[in-house]
Amino acid sequence: MSRILITSALPYINGIKHLGNLVGSQLPADLFARFCRARGHEVMFICATDEHGTPAELAAAKTGEDVAAYCERMHRVQAELAHGFRLSFDHYGRSSSERNKRLTQHFAEKLAENGFIEEVTERQVYSRADGRFLPDRYIEGTCPNCGYDRARGDQCENCTKQLDPTDLIDPRSAISGSTELEVRETRHLYLRQSLLKDEIDAWIDSQQDWPVLTTSIAKKWLHDGDGLQDRGITRDLSWGVPVKKGDAPWPGMEGKVFYVWFDAPIEYIGATAEWADAHGLDEAAWRRWWRTDEGAADVRYVQFMGKDNVPFHTLSFPATLMGSREPWKLVDYIKSFNYLNYDGGQFSTSQGRGVFMDQALEILPADYWRWWLLSHAPENSDSEFTWENFQASVNKDLADVLGNFVSRVTKFGRARFGEAVPEGGDFGPAEEALLAALTPRLRAYEAHMEAMEIRKAAYELRAIWAEGNEYLQAAAPWAVFKTDPAGAAAIIRLSLNLIRLYAVLSQPFIPDASAAMMESLNCDDWRWPGALPDALSTLPAGHAFVVPEVLFRKITDDEREAWQARFAGLRS
RNA sequence: GGGCCUGUAGCUCAAUUGGUCAGAGCAGAGCGCUCAUAACGCUUUGGUUGGGGGUUCGAGUCCCUCCGGGCCUACCA
């Protein structure tokens, strides 16, 4: 047994996430966490809402709420949806927590003590009408290059030219449209990542078998151009972690907050501390996960995220931890994902294109989504959601292969022997063939799960389900029963045990269906299988069971067409 | 512009990382079964591995080039 720390990239507080966001971090992290727990490891699975920054302030302003109230409300919404998808976080924290404030200020103090903070005076655009400094992309104007009149201050979307906000002709605030803009001087803290470039580079080089996606992005940032650039870690906003040097004021930084990308990853630690607080535990309880001098030396730390998050997790956050010169636990493995597209295009929050987490749960149970998303996870390249594929996969895999197997076994058993595991009979060649086929598949499934090869694991699991149907066909208890009832009893006894095995193995992918299978078997033995003959004799003769409700009803063509139309765009 | 990823049967994806593997699932076709959610099982039809060139005894697997798809490029998070 080992100790495994798992974090999922933090979903931003601004609105409900779509299926692409879900499959890019939280869902695969949950799969891995569930698998590790099932194998008997001690797991700490952490996630949180990322609550600071300009978009949160603007979203709150739009609904007329105070930003703190808005975040609290949206945190609840997201936590509820996470629960709906059965995401098994040990703690779902908030980056606005007191814990995170203190940790963020602590890291800033340590970084400053060690010479990794520099104060820089820069010039930024200030909007008098909005009463705030504007990030580059919140300034719009006419592109000096192509004349496009809605170019953003960081880049023109029309001609893709990189811009500086002061390049724009007739610049205006993208928030209010106001043209009362002026350039003001403001002072900010920079994280001197460049000083840690070689250290980070060596650390990346020392990692084994990271996905190409992860290392190539990190290497690009480390070696491109002048190498790793220093990065501003403060902003002129009111909503965020106040800039302080530990507990002490930071002269010249009054009224400023840390940049969300500085405090968000620190919330991985903060949320673990929040977990301890929520359970009435002491400091040591969370520090043993994060401080290598206090017990975390033997922890394996795995992060899950979409590719857009990779630079921050391979560079900035490690720089923060390393620069503190304190023994904080660094990540051991980064599992990164490409994007999931929606039916020929991208998911779009603004256009309401694609399926969002709340809508998904309205129309189908979580297991349907979990299975499709995980078995089609965008591991090697961007992948695409289509309703045809979704309907076909889910109906075939879940309803026909798995659900129907449970159905045919329990119904036949009940009809011939009553609702108890039947006794008698001997095993023969069909059973030997089943075990011979199942054992290597089980080991392959375990290996793929350990390696976080998600699609491969899903296909192996499906093959394991299919073995049940092949076995039934070969053993044919309905035929055997006519001449040898005891022989048929043995087949059904084994098949009922097979259902239990499937419940255990499938639980990381489809937890609700697994629970339903176990409940119908009147069983609570979730032990992961060792030797199959043992695992398949867990339910003894005489053990009561019931025929469960249909595990997975099929998606009809009418439903598919209706959903296709409903989610094509313009969310109501 | 620069960098990275990707293009394998109608669809979704595999190929121990140059060596009998060009494969699986779905879809299609045929047969079988009747316990079951018109479900299941068996057999089977599909590919000059995007095009072209090269290295090699041998290339989806390496190199060059062309074509297509995607991502990143540091003040959105």
XYZ file of C-alpha atoms (C1' of nucleotides) in Angstrom:
649
model
C 0.000 0.000 0.000
C 1.259 3.411 -0.850
C 0.106 6.971 -0.439
C -1.097 8.803 -3.504
C -1.880 12.493 -3.753
C -4.100 13.357 -6.691
C -5.099 16.827 -7.799
C -7.371 17.909 -10.608
C -6.900 21.277 -12.274
C -9.167 23.770 -10.560
C -12.313 24.679 -12.498
C -12.739 28.423 -12.765
C -15.620 29.808 -10.768
C -17.075 31.658 -13.710
C -20.021 29.510 -14.816
C -20.842 25.884 -15.361
C -18.242 23.747 -17.080
C -18.880 21.736 -20.235
C -18.081 18.098 -20.895
C -14.741 19.033 -22.449
C -13.616 20.645 -19.218
C -14.849 17.655 -17.259
C -13.004 15.037 -19.290
C -9.824 17.109 -19.318
C -9.117 16.953 -15.612
C -11.707 16.170 -12.966
C -13.148 13.006 -14.471
C -9.898 11.176 -15.253
C -8.539 12.254 -11.879
C -11.582 10.705 -10.259
C -11.123 7.509 -12.230
C -7.562 7.216 -10.999
C -8.470 8.108 -7.423
C -11.190 5.481 -7.337
C -8.886 2.873 -8.807
C -6.134 3.639 -6.293
C -8.555 3.409 -3.386
C -9.943 0.150 -4.748
C -6.420 -1.250 -4.804
C -6.077 -0.381 -1.151
C -3.847 2.679 -1.421
C -4.226 5.666 0.836
C -5.504 8.434 -1.410
C -5.867 12.181 -1.005
C -7.919 13.504 -3.909
C -8.101 17.275 -4.011
C -9.946 19.789 -6.131
C -11.279 23.298 -5.579
C -12.866 26.200 -7.352
C -10.480 28.826 -8.714
C -12.231 31.998 -7.656
C -10.050 35.040 -8.150
C -9.443 37.268 -11.129
C -11.135 39.692 -13.461
C -13.641 37.262 -15.029
C -15.108 36.467 -11.617
C -15.512 40.154 -10.825
C -17.215 40.791 -14.125
C -19.506 37.783 -13.825
C -20.570 38.960 -10.383
C -21.158 42.490 -11.646
C -23.334 41.100 -14.388
C -25.649 39.339 -11.947
C -25.515 42.273 -9.568
C -24.007 40.221 -6.802
C -21.130 40.976 -4.524
C -18.203 38.999 -5.896
C -17.731 37.032 -2.669
C -21.412 36.084 -2.652
C -21.267 35.182 -6.322
C -18.310 32.893 -5.745
C -19.939 31.270 -2.778
C -23.065 30.575 -4.786
C -21.173 29.265 -7.819
C -18.964 27.152 -5.614
C -22.069 25.436 -4.304
C -23.388 24.932 -7.823
C -20.126 23.407 -8.978
C -19.812 21.249 -5.882
C -23.325 19.977 -6.466
C -22.516 19.093 -10.066
C -19.287 17.414 -9.015
C -21.336 15.314 -6.642
C -23.802 14.601 -9.446
C -20.978 13.207 -11.565
C -19.780 11.213 -8.569
C -16.432 12.950 -8.405
C -14.998 11.514 -5.239
C -12.921 14.408 -3.959
C -11.673 14.059 -0.437
C -12.089 17.791 -0.344
C -13.504 20.317 -2.778
C -12.024 23.562 -1.591
C -12.039 27.204 -2.550
C -9.043 29.247 -3.607
C -10.565 32.143 -1.671
C -10.223 30.257 1.595
C -8.362 31.649 4.579
C -5.962 28.714 4.298
C -5.028 29.647 0.774
C -4.607 33.315 1.634
C -2.119 32.482 4.342
C -0.221 29.951 2.270
C -0.041 32.288 -0.714
C 1.294 35.097 1.444
C 3.701 32.675 3.043
C 5.130 31.583 -0.297
C 5.481 35.181 -1.415
C 7.419 35.989 1.732
C 9.753 33.032 1.292
C 10.288 33.787 -2.369
C 11.140 37.391 -1.485
C 13.556 36.278 1.233
C 15.325 34.063 -1.253
C 15.646 36.731 -3.886
C 13.060 35.398 -6.292
C 10.789 38.437 -6.192
C 11.458 41.615 -8.073
C 9.435 44.816 -7.978
C 8.771 46.243 -11.397
C 7.142 49.483 -12.359
C 5.105 49.126 -15.490
C 2.580 51.065 -17.481
C -0.912 49.681 -17.840
C -4.160 50.843 -19.276
C -6.600 52.224 -16.745
C -10.274 52.785 -17.457
C -11.734 55.677 -15.506
C -15.305 54.709 -16.283
C -14.751 51.174 -15.022
C -12.562 52.336 -12.173
C -10.007 49.645 -12.840
C -6.938 48.608 -14.718
C -7.764 46.512 -17.743
C -5.969 43.315 -18.762
C -4.807 43.552 -22.363
C -7.552 41.389 -23.726
C -10.215 43.535 -22.113
C -9.261 46.416 -24.333
C -10.784 46.522 -27.788
C -10.069 48.718 -30.745
C -9.204 48.814 -34.399
C -6.281 46.691 -35.482
C -3.451 48.817 -36.888
C -2.482 45.935 -39.122
C -5.706 44.827 -40.788
C -8.281 47.382 -39.721
C -10.512 44.865 -37.924
C -12.533 46.963 -35.504
C -12.866 44.452 -32.680
C -9.243 43.551 -32.169
C -8.221 42.815 -28.602
C -5.339 44.413 -26.805
C -3.267 41.245 -26.782
C -3.950 39.997 -30.282
C -6.116 40.647 -33.299
C -8.432 37.699 -33.787
C -8.872 38.596 -37.421
C -5.267 38.767 -38.610
C -3.714 37.003 -35.579
C -1.108 39.710 -35.148
C 0.265 40.072 -31.640
C -0.560 43.490 -30.298
C 0.160 45.802 -27.465
C -2.895 47.626 -26.129
C -1.329 50.961 -27.020
C -1.135 49.849 -30.669
C -4.911 49.861 -31.002
C -6.636 52.654 -32.846
C -9.563 54.148 -30.938
C -9.150 51.840 -27.962
C -12.089 51.251 -25.665
C -12.921 49.168 -22.647
C -14.358 45.793 -23.586
C -16.271 45.903 -20.331
C -18.080 49.215 -20.579
C -17.186 50.443 -24.042
C -15.760 53.565 -22.452
C -13.011 55.354 -24.325
C -11.836 57.173 -21.231
C -8.655 55.167 -21.084
C -5.299 56.280 -19.888
C -1.942 54.703 -19.301
C -0.928 54.747 -15.669
C 2.159 53.587 -13.917
C 1.705 50.775 -11.464
C 4.098 48.687 -9.437
C 4.011 44.905 -9.445
C 5.823 41.903 -8.094
C 7.499 39.567 -10.541
C 8.425 35.968 -9.870
C 12.004 35.609 -11.083
C 11.470 32.233 -12.696
C 14.413 32.849 -14.980
C 16.746 32.322 -12.020
C 15.271 28.863 -11.544
C 15.350 27.881 -15.197
C 18.213 25.391 -14.922
C 16.801 23.880 -11.766
C 13.402 23.388 -13.376
C 14.976 22.111 -16.564
C 16.944 19.477 -14.652
C 13.865 18.538 -12.681
C 11.816 18.040 -15.873
C 14.653 15.982 -17.360
C 14.654 13.733 -14.314
C 11.001 12.753 -14.789
C 10.141 9.416 -16.326
C 7.527 8.696 -18.956
C 5.623 11.932 -18.797
C 3.220 12.372 -21.719
C 4.899 14.054 -24.710
C 2.258 16.707 -24.492
C 3.453 17.618 -21.006
C 7.191 17.709 -21.595
C 7.074 19.305 -25.024
C 5.080 22.239 -23.716
C 7.391 22.642 -20.736
C 10.510 22.458 -22.887
C 9.138 24.978 -25.311
C 8.651 27.520 -22.583
C 12.018 26.783 -21.035
C 14.055 27.081 -24.204
C 12.103 29.236 -26.582
C 13.642 32.604 -27.343
C 15.341 34.009 -24.282
C 14.201 31.071 -22.176
C 11.914 31.123 -19.193
C 10.615 34.619 -18.586
C 9.872 36.229 -15.250
C 6.222 36.593 -14.569
C 4.053 39.200 -12.897
C 2.298 37.681 -9.912
C 0.251 40.635 -8.721
C -2.699 42.556 -10.129
C -4.549 45.769 -9.458
C -7.791 44.183 -8.391
C -9.810 44.126 -5.215
C -10.887 40.476 -5.378
C -8.032 38.155 -4.524
C -5.376 37.380 -1.966
C -4.048 40.686 -0.606
C -0.361 41.139 -1.289
C 1.469 40.661 1.976
C 4.853 39.399 3.024
C 3.629 36.618 5.298
C 1.589 38.458 7.934
C 3.339 41.732 7.339
C 2.304 44.542 5.013
C 4.205 44.846 1.750
C 5.124 48.491 1.320
C 4.062 49.799 -2.057
C 1.694 46.903 -2.681
C -1.269 48.223 -0.772
C -4.604 47.498 -2.404
C -3.153 44.906 -4.761
C -3.782 41.195 -4.903
C -1.835 38.208 -6.125
C -2.491 37.073 -9.657
C -4.837 34.093 -9.793
C -2.219 31.938 -11.427
C 0.020 32.461 -8.441
C -2.532 31.546 -5.813
C -4.567 28.900 -7.681
C -2.054 26.041 -7.609
C -1.172 26.861 -4.032
C -4.792 26.017 -3.311
C -3.937 22.372 -3.912
C -2.103 22.666 -0.617
C -4.691 25.020 0.824
C -7.537 22.635 0.071
C -5.695 19.807 1.787
C -5.425 22.009 4.852
C -9.125 22.847 4.493
C -9.768 19.099 4.446
C -7.939 18.712 7.749
C -9.888 21.619 9.240
C -13.185 20.166 8.051
C -12.377 16.883 9.767
C -11.107 18.421 12.981
C -7.571 17.190 12.320
C -4.313 18.835 13.233
C -1.652 20.443 11.051
C 0.321 17.236 10.773
C -2.638 15.565 9.082
C -2.302 17.634 5.924
C 1.419 18.392 6.124
C 2.237 14.694 5.827
C 0.924 14.969 2.257
C 2.889 18.057 1.329
C 6.064 18.374 3.349
C 8.746 15.884 2.505
C 10.256 16.520 5.933
C 6.966 15.695 7.615
C 5.961 12.468 5.917
C 5.423 13.303 2.243
C 8.690 11.793 1.058
C 6.932 8.553 0.209
C 3.901 10.186 -1.376
C 3.339 9.802 -5.107
C 1.805 13.010 -6.435
C -0.158 12.939 -9.698
C -1.771 15.936 -11.384
C -4.491 15.903 -14.060
C -5.125 18.822 -16.401
C -5.934 20.033 -19.889
C -3.037 21.051 -22.074
C -3.699 24.747 -21.567
C -2.731 24.327 -17.919
C 0.573 22.612 -18.493
C 2.897 25.657 -18.398
C 1.669 26.674 -14.991
C 2.056 23.206 -13.544
C 5.438 22.425 -15.075
C 7.019 25.835 -14.564
C 5.356 28.498 -12.424
C 4.064 26.333 -9.618
C 7.277 24.283 -9.337
C 9.179 27.584 -9.364
C 7.051 28.770 -6.471
C 7.678 25.614 -4.474
C 11.380 25.379 -5.310
C 11.965 29.067 -4.735
C 10.573 28.833 -1.223
C 13.614 26.682 -0.408
C 11.337 24.702 1.855
C 10.787 20.971 1.388
C 7.414 21.012 -0.368
C 6.299 17.997 -2.365
C 6.729 18.428 -6.117
C 4.531 16.620 -8.626
C 5.722 13.173 -9.739
C 3.524 12.695 -12.778
C 1.480 15.064 -14.897
C -1.299 13.525 -16.946
C -2.400 16.071 -19.506
C -5.223 15.977 -22.028
C -6.071 17.448 -25.369
C -9.449 18.990 -26.044
C -12.807 17.419 -26.608
C -14.668 19.074 -29.467
C -18.394 19.085 -30.014
C -19.831 17.796 -33.254
C -17.466 19.383 -35.714
C -16.561 22.473 -33.707
C -15.634 23.638 -30.279
C -17.749 23.717 -27.183
C -18.822 27.304 -26.751
C -20.037 28.776 -23.510
C -21.118 32.043 -25.091
C -23.015 30.385 -27.935
C -24.410 27.610 -25.754
C -22.947 25.048 -28.124
C -22.366 21.625 -26.654
C -23.431 19.923 -23.468
C -22.748 21.456 -20.075
C -22.507 19.565 -16.830
C -25.913 20.571 -15.505
C -27.660 19.747 -18.775
C -25.902 16.412 -19.081
C -27.232 15.272 -15.730
C -30.715 16.488 -16.599
C -30.990 14.118 -19.527
C -29.031 11.035 -18.482
C -27.417 9.469 -15.407
C -23.778 10.251 -14.676
C -22.551 6.776 -15.620
C -23.541 7.227 -19.256
C -21.368 10.354 -19.503
C -18.548 8.946 -17.436
C -18.307 5.867 -19.612
C -18.367 7.651 -22.939
C -16.090 10.480 -21.903
C -13.487 8.238 -20.292
C -13.528 5.621 -23.038
C -12.989 8.442 -25.551
C -10.656 10.602 -23.459
C -8.550 12.905 -25.675
C -5.236 11.402 -24.641
C -3.286 11.500 -27.895
C -5.112 14.124 -29.854
C -8.239 16.199 -29.719
C -11.334 14.027 -29.851
C -14.882 14.737 -30.769
C -18.280 14.230 -29.236
C -21.065 13.305 -31.618
C -24.503 12.144 -30.601
C -24.376 9.218 -33.022
C -21.174 7.945 -31.485
C -22.416 8.575 -27.976
C -25.669 6.713 -28.571
C -23.988 3.787 -30.303
C -21.218 3.393 -27.717
C -23.394 3.689 -24.673
C -26.147 1.435 -25.982
C -23.726 -1.235 -27.083
C -21.232 -1.202 -24.233
C -23.397 -0.420 -21.247
C -26.860 -1.677 -22.161
C -26.080 -4.659 -24.400
C -22.771 -5.995 -23.196
C -22.872 -5.257 -19.470
C -26.475 -4.474 -18.537
C -27.961 -7.316 -20.503
C -25.482 -9.758 -19.024
C -26.629 -8.874 -15.529
C -30.201 -9.157 -16.667
C -29.970 -12.549 -18.330
C -28.050 -14.116 -15.452
C -30.253 -12.869 -12.642
C -33.519 -13.520 -14.468
C -32.576 -17.010 -15.530
C -31.326 -17.758 -12.030
C -34.505 -16.548 -10.441
C -36.700 -18.465 -12.886
C -34.937 -21.799 -12.393
C -33.555 -21.664 -8.864
C -35.222 -18.777 -7.057
C -33.560 -15.657 -5.689
C -30.585 -17.290 -4.037
C -27.228 -18.437 -5.354
C -27.898 -22.042 -6.408
C -25.792 -24.907 -5.105
C -24.384 -28.069 -6.595
C -22.769 -29.012 -9.861
C -19.197 -29.091 -11.055
C -17.091 -26.878 -13.215
C -15.701 -28.007 -16.525
C -13.954 -26.840 -19.693
C -16.164 -23.784 -20.201
C -15.154 -22.464 -16.799
C -11.507 -23.211 -17.434
C -11.714 -21.334 -20.702
C -13.326 -18.393 -18.949
C -10.602 -18.193 -16.321
C -7.903 -18.568 -18.954
C -9.342 -15.669 -20.910
C -10.173 -13.484 -17.949
C -6.901 -13.615 -16.038
C -4.664 -11.912 -18.601
C -7.385 -9.365 -19.316
C -7.667 -8.523 -15.655
C -3.897 -7.997 -15.368
C -3.891 -5.872 -18.507
C -6.728 -3.783 -17.109
C -4.806 -3.198 -13.897
C -1.662 -2.277 -15.801
C -3.477 0.232 -17.994
C -5.173 1.801 -15.024
C -1.917 2.116 -13.151
C -0.350 3.725 -16.200
C -3.377 6.008 -16.575
C -3.903 4.719 -20.107
C -7.558 5.488 -19.874
C -8.936 4.447 -23.228
C -6.960 1.235 -23.204
C -8.276 0.475 -19.736
C -11.840 1.117 -20.882
C -11.495 -1.226 -23.840
C -10.028 -3.924 -21.643
C -12.860 -3.544 -19.163
C -15.378 -3.857 -21.956
C -13.638 -7.009 -23.144
C -13.913 -8.394 -19.617
C -17.654 -7.772 -19.687
C -17.904 -9.465 -23.072
C -16.177 -12.548 -21.662
C -19.262 -13.084 -19.524
C -21.524 -13.295 -22.547
C -19.119 -15.592 -24.363
C -19.019 -17.847 -21.347
C -22.787 -18.032 -21.068
C -23.058 -18.882 -24.735
C -20.491 -21.646 -24.361
C -21.909 -23.004 -21.107
C -25.561 -22.611 -22.212
C -27.223 -23.170 -18.811
C -30.682 -23.027 -20.421
C -29.810 -26.163 -22.379
C -27.870 -27.871 -19.602
C -30.750 -27.372 -17.193
C -32.957 -29.762 -19.128
C -30.748 -32.748 -18.427
C -28.518 -31.624 -15.566
C -30.047 -28.988 -13.249
C -27.052 -29.104 -10.905
C -24.729 -28.345 -13.798
C -26.837 -25.306 -14.676
C -26.730 -24.250 -11.028
C -22.947 -24.218 -11.093
C -22.960 -22.027 -14.193
C -25.352 -19.538 -12.628
C -23.443 -19.510 -9.356
C -20.293 -18.593 -11.233
C -22.139 -16.038 -13.353
C -23.569 -14.306 -10.295
C -20.055 -14.091 -8.927
C -18.982 -12.685 -12.248
C -21.461 -9.866 -11.735
C -19.831 -9.081 -8.429
C -16.439 -9.073 -10.096
C -17.744 -6.679 -12.740
C -19.138 -4.377 -10.081
C -15.748 -4.171 -8.393
C -13.756 -3.703 -11.588
C -16.178 -1.226 -13.144
C -16.630 0.959 -10.101
C -13.998 3.546 -11.112
C -15.795 4.097 -14.427
C -19.464 3.661 -13.537
C -19.857 3.862 -9.756
C -23.653 4.048 -9.649
C -24.178 0.977 -11.815
C -21.587 -0.883 -9.760
C -23.410 0.032 -6.582
C -26.691 -1.162 -8.112
C -25.099 -4.473 -9.075
C -23.729 -4.973 -5.584
C -27.048 -4.056 -4.028
C -28.937 -6.568 -6.138
C -26.396 -9.167 -5.051
C -26.957 -8.161 -1.461
C -23.199 -7.844 -1.195
C -20.806 -5.302 0.238
C -17.540 -7.071 -0.485
C -15.623 -4.655 -2.695
C -12.250 -6.369 -2.399
C -10.198 -6.109 -5.552
C -9.697 -9.558 -7.128
C -6.460 -11.393 -6.507
C -6.625 -14.926 -7.846
C -9.772 -15.274 -9.928
C -10.979 -18.628 -8.544
C -11.169 -16.967 -5.118
C -12.772 -13.807 -6.398
C -15.364 -15.840 -8.271
C -16.433 -17.878 -5.266
C -17.144 -14.951 -2.985
C -20.911 -15.404 -3.097
C -21.655 -18.832 -1.594
C -24.573 -21.112 -2.402
C -27.695 -19.968 -0.610
C -26.733 -16.271 -0.687
C -29.831 -14.209 -1.495
C -29.997 -11.813 -4.435
C -32.680 -9.924 -6.347
C -33.118 -9.125 -10.011
C -32.117 -5.461 -10.373
C -33.915 -2.829 -12.381
C -32.573 -2.467 -15.900
C -29.097 -1.052 -15.343
C -28.923 1.003 -18.523
C -31.902 1.811 -20.656
C -31.072 2.532 -24.258
C -30.934 5.918 -25.862
C -33.563 6.055 -28.608
C -33.172 7.637 -32.016
C -35.841 10.181 -31.129
C -33.977 11.256 -28.037
C -30.750 11.527 -29.933
C -32.300 13.744 -32.558
C -33.981 15.942 -29.992
C -30.744 16.441 -28.087
C -28.849 17.087 -31.259
C -31.174 19.974 -31.990
C -31.302 21.223 -28.434
C -27.561 21.533 -27.940
C -26.616 22.848 -31.355
C -26.295 26.387 -30.080
C -28.024 29.321 -28.428
C -28.548 27.935 -24.982
C -31.865 28.960 -23.537
C 6.123 33.756 -38.447
C 8.072 30.017 -34.779
C 7.198 25.422 -32.032
C 4.521 20.959 -31.018
C 0.874 17.157 -31.966
C -1.872 14.510 -35.596
C -3.666 12.022 -40.448
C -4.076 3.554 -40.130
C -10.583 -0.330 -42.907
C -17.451 3.712 -43.551
C -16.807 5.318 -37.862
C -13.728 5.267 -33.047
C -9.011 3.620 -32.168
C -4.531 -0.538 -31.527
C 0.148 -2.054 -33.298
C 5.863 -4.678 -27.750
C 8.592 1.589 -30.107
C 12.485 -0.816 -37.705
C 11.347 -7.141 -38.112
C 5.254 -12.485 -40.042
C 0.058 -8.440 -37.128
C -1.684 -4.387 -40.881
C -5.355 -5.618 -35.879
C -9.873 -4.619 -32.325
C -14.729 -2.571 -31.325
C -18.920 -0.390 -33.929
C -21.463 -0.379 -38.578
C -22.359 -4.167 -43.065
C -23.033 -9.588 -44.573
C -23.957 -14.813 -43.211
C -24.921 -18.564 -39.535
C -26.227 -20.091 -34.595
C -28.817 -19.516 -29.767
C -33.400 -18.337 -27.195
C -31.590 -17.252 -20.688
C -31.780 -11.806 -21.688
C -32.749 -4.631 -22.433
C -35.256 -7.364 -30.734
C -30.256 -8.531 -26.308
C -25.946 -12.695 -26.838
C -22.317 -16.002 -29.584
C -19.585 -17.608 -33.974
C -17.846 -16.634 -38.933
C -17.005 -12.961 -42.479
C -16.508 -8.495 -46.275
C -13.583 -3.709 -45.913
C -7.050 -0.637 -45.798
C -1.152 0.208 -51.761
C -1.269 2.741 -43.044
C -2.971 11.267 -46.448
C 0.315 11.988 -51.500
C 5.357 11.672 -53.391
C 10.508 10.655 -52.715
C 14.618 8.594 -49.700
C 17.570 5.439 -45.903
C 17.528 -0.008 -44.912
C 17.964 -6.926 -46.026
C 13.274 -4.982 -44.041
C 9.149 1.191 -42.427
C 2.361 3.088 -39.966
C 7.166 2.791 -37.267
C 13.402 6.825 -39.344
C 14.642 11.249 -42.987
C 12.926 14.985 -46.817
C 8.882 17.234 -49.219
C 3.764 18.309 -50.300
C -1.488 18.202 -48.644
C -5.168 18.080 -44.587
C -6.704 18.585 -39.126
C -5.482 20.599 -34.265
C -2.931 23.066 -30.279
C 0.543 26.561 -27.996
C 3.084 31.261 -28.488
C 3.787 33.866 -21.867
C -1.588 40.311 -18.993
C -8.347 35.090 -20.007
C -8.064 31.660 -16.595
